[in-house]
Amino acid sequence: FRSLKTDTLHRSARRQFNLILATMGKTAAPKPERTGMAAGLNKGFIVTRREMKTKPSYRRGRKGERVGLVREVVREVVGFAPYERRMIELIKIGSASTFKRALKLAKKRLGTHRRGKKKRDEMSDAVAQMRRKA
């Protein structure tokens, strides 16, 4: 994965690539104890392991409490964009073809398949919330 040259990637793709690299291997899986031998799978000098504090950079990309609240307030005040309203109408119809059409619309407006799927899910949640209120 690291052998892929980052300078050949587009700027947004490079950002995603770096985010993936940053989050790779950040899990708290315990490493096996060293054997004290010079060769082999767990080679190396036997030392006592220290518990390291998690770095702030590990939470990069996670939504904070404050940001979530601000976005919620902005959504409440401003409402939906015209294309989002159109997506909501398509989702309300409820057939598979209109669900797909909503994704197509989101993809066209937002640029990528992943962003489109995320927006469609967001709009589906909004529709579900509207139905719960009514």
PDB file of C-alpha atoms in Angstrom:
ATOM      1  CA  PHE A   1       0.000   0.000   0.000  1.00  0.00           C
ATOM      2  CA  ARG A   2       2.825   2.382   0.870  1.00  0.00           C
ATOM      3  CA  SER A   3       4.647   1.541  -2.338  1.00  0.00           C
ATOM      4  CA  LEU A   4       2.051   3.559  -4.277  1.00  0.00           C
ATOM      5  CA  LYS A   5       3.581   6.940  -5.089  1.00  0.00           C
ATOM      6  CA  THR A   6       1.546   9.754  -3.523  1.00  0.00           C
ATOM      7  CA  ASP A   7       2.829  12.402  -5.953  1.00  0.00           C
ATOM      8  CA  THR A   8       1.008  10.671  -8.836  1.00  0.00           C
ATOM      9  CA  LEU A   9      -2.358  10.961  -7.073  1.00  0.00           C
ATOM     10  CA  HIS A  10      -4.808  13.834  -7.422  1.00  0.00           C
ATOM     11  CA  ARG A  11      -4.906  16.234  -4.429  1.00  0.00           C
ATOM     12  CA  SER A  12      -8.226  14.954  -2.997  1.00  0.00           C
ATOM     13  CA  ALA A  13      -7.218  11.336  -3.594  1.00  0.00           C
ATOM     14  CA  ARG A  14      -3.885  12.015  -1.874  1.00  0.00           C
ATOM     15  CA  ARG A  15      -5.736  13.462   1.133  1.00  0.00           C
ATOM     16  CA  GLN A  16      -7.866  10.302   1.382  1.00  0.00           C
ATOM     17  CA  PHE A  17      -4.782   8.146   0.901  1.00  0.00           C
ATOM     18  CA  ASN A  18      -2.964   9.952   3.730  1.00  0.00           C
ATOM     19  CA  LEU A  19      -6.014   9.641   5.988  1.00  0.00           C
ATOM     20  CA  ILE A  20      -6.111   5.888   5.354  1.00  0.00           C
ATOM     21  CA  LEU A  21      -2.379   5.614   6.072  1.00  0.00           C
ATOM     22  CA  ALA A  22      -2.782   7.685   9.245  1.00  0.00           C
ATOM     23  CA  THR A  23      -5.500   5.411  10.594  1.00  0.00           C
ATOM     24  CA  MET A  24      -3.825   2.146   9.538  1.00  0.00           C
ATOM     25  CA  GLY A  25      -2.388   0.143  12.402  1.00  0.00           C
ATOM     26  CA  LYS A  26      -3.796   2.442  15.075  1.00  0.00           C
ATOM     27  CA  THR A  27      -5.719  -0.295  16.818  1.00  0.00           C
ATOM     28  CA  ALA A  28      -4.764  -1.429  20.300  1.00  0.00           C
ATOM     29  CA  ALA A  29      -3.867  -4.982  19.271  1.00  0.00           C
ATOM     30  CA  PRO A  30      -1.213  -6.215  21.720  1.00  0.00           C
ATOM     31  CA  LYS A  31       2.118  -7.186  20.193  1.00  0.00           C
ATOM     32  CA  PRO A  32       3.518 -10.566  21.202  1.00  0.00           C
ATOM     33  CA  GLU A  33       6.382 -10.613  23.729  1.00  0.00           C
ATOM     34  CA  ARG A  34       9.938 -10.538  22.417  1.00  0.00           C
ATOM     35  CA  THR A  35      11.893 -13.771  22.473  1.00  0.00           C
ATOM     36  CA  GLY A  36      15.314 -12.264  23.211  1.00  0.00           C
ATOM     37  CA  MET A  37      16.727 -13.989  20.148  1.00  0.00           C
ATOM     38  CA  ALA A  38      18.433 -12.188  17.277  1.00  0.00           C
ATOM     39  CA  ALA A  39      16.316 -13.828  14.569  1.00  0.00           C
ATOM     40  CA  GLY A  40      12.765 -14.996  14.131  1.00  0.00           C
ATOM     41  CA  LEU A  41       9.259 -13.568  14.180  1.00  0.00           C
ATOM     42  CA  ASN A  42       9.393 -11.824  17.583  1.00  0.00           C
ATOM     43  CA  LYS A  43      13.133 -11.200  17.650  1.00  0.00           C
ATOM     44  CA  GLY A  44      14.700  -8.553  19.816  1.00  0.00           C
ATOM     45  CA  PHE A  45      15.761  -7.557  23.292  1.00  0.00           C
ATOM     46  CA  ILE A  46      13.199  -8.222  26.050  1.00  0.00           C
ATOM     47  CA  VAL A  47      11.947  -4.940  27.525  1.00  0.00           C
ATOM     48  CA  THR A  48       8.988  -3.897  29.656  1.00  0.00           C
ATOM     49  CA  ARG A  49       6.338  -2.304  27.477  1.00  0.00           C
ATOM     50  CA  ARG A  50       5.007   1.118  28.443  1.00  0.00           C
ATOM     51  CA  GLU A  51       1.384   2.056  27.876  1.00  0.00           C
ATOM     52  CA  MET A  52       1.479   5.040  25.520  1.00  0.00           C
ATOM     53  CA  LYS A  53      -1.109   7.783  25.623  1.00  0.00           C
ATOM     54  CA  THR A  54      -3.228   8.017  22.464  1.00  0.00           C
ATOM     55  CA  LYS A  55      -2.145  10.797  20.144  1.00  0.00           C
ATOM     56  CA  PRO A  56      -4.631  13.549  19.286  1.00  0.00           C
ATOM     57  CA  SER A  57      -3.934  12.880  15.601  1.00  0.00           C
ATOM     58  CA  TYR A  58      -5.584   9.448  15.904  1.00  0.00           C
ATOM     59  CA  ARG A  59      -9.015  11.065  16.172  1.00  0.00           C
ATOM     60  CA  ARG A  60      -8.584  12.958  12.924  1.00  0.00           C
ATOM     61  CA  GLY A  61     -11.716  12.884  10.796  1.00  0.00           C
ATOM     62  CA  ARG A  62     -14.090  12.112  13.668  1.00  0.00           C
ATOM     63  CA  LYS A  63     -16.964  14.533  14.184  1.00  0.00           C
ATOM     64  CA  GLY A  64     -16.780  16.456  17.436  1.00  0.00           C
ATOM     65  CA  GLU A  65     -19.724  17.275  19.695  1.00  0.00           C
ATOM     66  CA  ARG A  66     -19.590  21.007  18.993  1.00  0.00           C
ATOM     67  CA  VAL A  67     -19.318  20.593  15.214  1.00  0.00           C
ATOM     68  CA  GLY A  68     -22.338  18.271  15.222  1.00  0.00           C
ATOM     69  CA  LEU A  69     -24.389  20.768  17.190  1.00  0.00           C
ATOM     70  CA  VAL A  70     -23.395  23.674  14.909  1.00  0.00           C
ATOM     71  CA  ARG A  71     -24.275  21.692  11.771  1.00  0.00           C
ATOM     72  CA  GLU A  72     -27.614  20.697  13.274  1.00  0.00           C
ATOM     73  CA  VAL A  73     -28.476  24.332  14.046  1.00  0.00           C
ATOM     74  CA  VAL A  74     -27.394  25.475  10.570  1.00  0.00           C
ATOM     75  CA  ARG A  75     -29.521  22.743   8.948  1.00  0.00           C
ATOM     76  CA  GLU A  76     -32.509  23.803  11.072  1.00  0.00           C
ATOM     77  CA  VAL A  77     -32.139  27.488  10.163  1.00  0.00           C
ATOM     78  CA  VAL A  78     -31.131  27.227   6.509  1.00  0.00           C
ATOM     79  CA  GLY A  79     -33.005  24.075   5.460  1.00  0.00           C
ATOM     80  CA  PHE A  80     -32.185  21.980   2.426  1.00  0.00           C
ATOM     81  CA  ALA A  81     -30.554  22.942  -0.868  1.00  0.00           C
ATOM     82  CA  PRO A  82     -32.753  22.677  -3.993  1.00  0.00           C
ATOM     83  CA  TYR A  83     -31.066  19.454  -5.145  1.00  0.00           C
ATOM     84  CA  GLU A  84     -31.519  17.997  -1.646  1.00  0.00           C
ATOM     85  CA  ARG A  85     -35.246  18.831  -1.747  1.00  0.00           C
ATOM     86  CA  ARG A  86     -35.483  17.081  -5.108  1.00  0.00           C
ATOM     87  CA  MET A  87     -33.699  14.047  -3.652  1.00  0.00           C
ATOM     88  CA  ILE A  88     -36.147  14.001  -0.737  1.00  0.00           C
ATOM     89  CA  GLU A  89     -39.074  13.987  -3.179  1.00  0.00           C
ATOM     90  CA  LEU A  90     -37.516  11.078  -5.079  1.00  0.00           C
ATOM     91  CA  ILE A  91     -36.907   9.134  -1.861  1.00  0.00           C
ATOM     92  CA  LYS A  92     -40.487   9.815  -0.672  1.00  0.00           C
ATOM     93  CA  ILE A  93     -41.842   8.053  -3.769  1.00  0.00           C
ATOM     94  CA  GLY A  94     -40.127   4.965  -2.407  1.00  0.00           C
ATOM     95  CA  SER A  95     -39.529   2.801  -5.470  1.00  0.00           C
ATOM     96  CA  ALA A  96     -36.148   1.255  -6.221  1.00  0.00           C
ATOM     97  CA  SER A  97     -35.771   3.238  -9.440  1.00  0.00           C
ATOM     98  CA  THR A  98     -36.338   6.605  -7.731  1.00  0.00           C
ATOM     99  CA  PHE A  99     -33.932   5.584  -4.955  1.00  0.00           C
ATOM    100  CA  LYS A 100     -31.337   4.951  -7.654  1.00  0.00           C
ATOM    101  CA  ARG A 101     -32.273   8.213  -9.405  1.00  0.00           C
ATOM    102  CA  ALA A 102     -31.634  10.049  -6.107  1.00  0.00           C
ATOM    103  CA  LEU A 103     -28.134   8.557  -5.998  1.00  0.00           C
ATOM    104  CA  LYS A 104     -27.538   9.578  -9.606  1.00  0.00           C
ATOM    105  CA  LEU A 105     -28.586  13.144  -8.827  1.00  0.00           C
ATOM    106  CA  ALA A 106     -26.362  13.283  -5.738  1.00  0.00           C
ATOM    107  CA  LYS A 107     -23.414  11.876  -7.688  1.00  0.00           C
ATOM    108  CA  LYS A 108     -23.850  14.499 -10.389  1.00  0.00           C
ATOM    109  CA  ARG A 109     -23.953  17.322  -7.845  1.00  0.00           C
ATOM    110  CA  LEU A 110     -21.275  16.100  -5.427  1.00  0.00           C
ATOM    111  CA  GLY A 111     -18.774  14.492  -7.776  1.00  0.00           C
ATOM    112  CA  THR A 112     -18.158  10.996  -6.399  1.00  0.00           C
ATOM    113  CA  HIS A 113     -20.108   7.791  -5.829  1.00  0.00           C
ATOM    114  CA  ARG A 114     -19.154   7.652  -2.141  1.00  0.00           C
ATOM    115  CA  ARG A 115     -20.293  11.233  -1.465  1.00  0.00           C
ATOM    116  CA  GLY A 116     -23.513  10.521  -3.345  1.00  0.00           C
ATOM    117  CA  LYS A 117     -24.269   7.441  -1.257  1.00  0.00           C
ATOM    118  CA  LYS A 118     -23.555   9.352   1.942  1.00  0.00           C
ATOM    119  CA  LYS A 119     -25.855  12.200   0.895  1.00  0.00           C
ATOM    120  CA  ARG A 120     -28.619   9.776  -0.131  1.00  0.00           C
ATOM    121  CA  ASP A 121     -28.398   8.082   3.275  1.00  0.00           C
ATOM    122  CA  GLU A 122     -28.504  11.498   4.952  1.00  0.00           C
ATOM    123  CA  MET A 123     -31.627  12.442   2.979  1.00  0.00           C
ATOM    124  CA  SER A 124     -33.243   9.055   3.760  1.00  0.00           C
ATOM    125  CA  ASP A 125     -32.661   9.742   7.453  1.00  0.00           C
ATOM    126  CA  ALA A 126     -34.195  13.199   7.032  1.00  0.00           C
ATOM    127  CA  VAL A 127     -37.293  11.675   5.389  1.00  0.00           C
ATOM    128  CA  ALA A 128     -37.574   9.091   8.183  1.00  0.00           C
ATOM    129  CA  GLN A 129     -37.285  11.862  10.779  1.00  0.00           C
ATOM    130  CA  MET A 130     -40.018  13.864   9.016  1.00  0.00           C
ATOM    131  CA  ARG A 131     -42.292  10.811   9.060  1.00  0.00           C
ATOM    132  CA  ARG A 132     -41.604  10.298  12.782  1.00  0.00           C
ATOM    133  CA  LYS A 133     -42.525  13.931  13.531  1.00  0.00           C
ATOM    134  CA  ALA A 134     -45.781  13.735  11.552  1.00  0.00           C
TER     135      ALA A 134
END
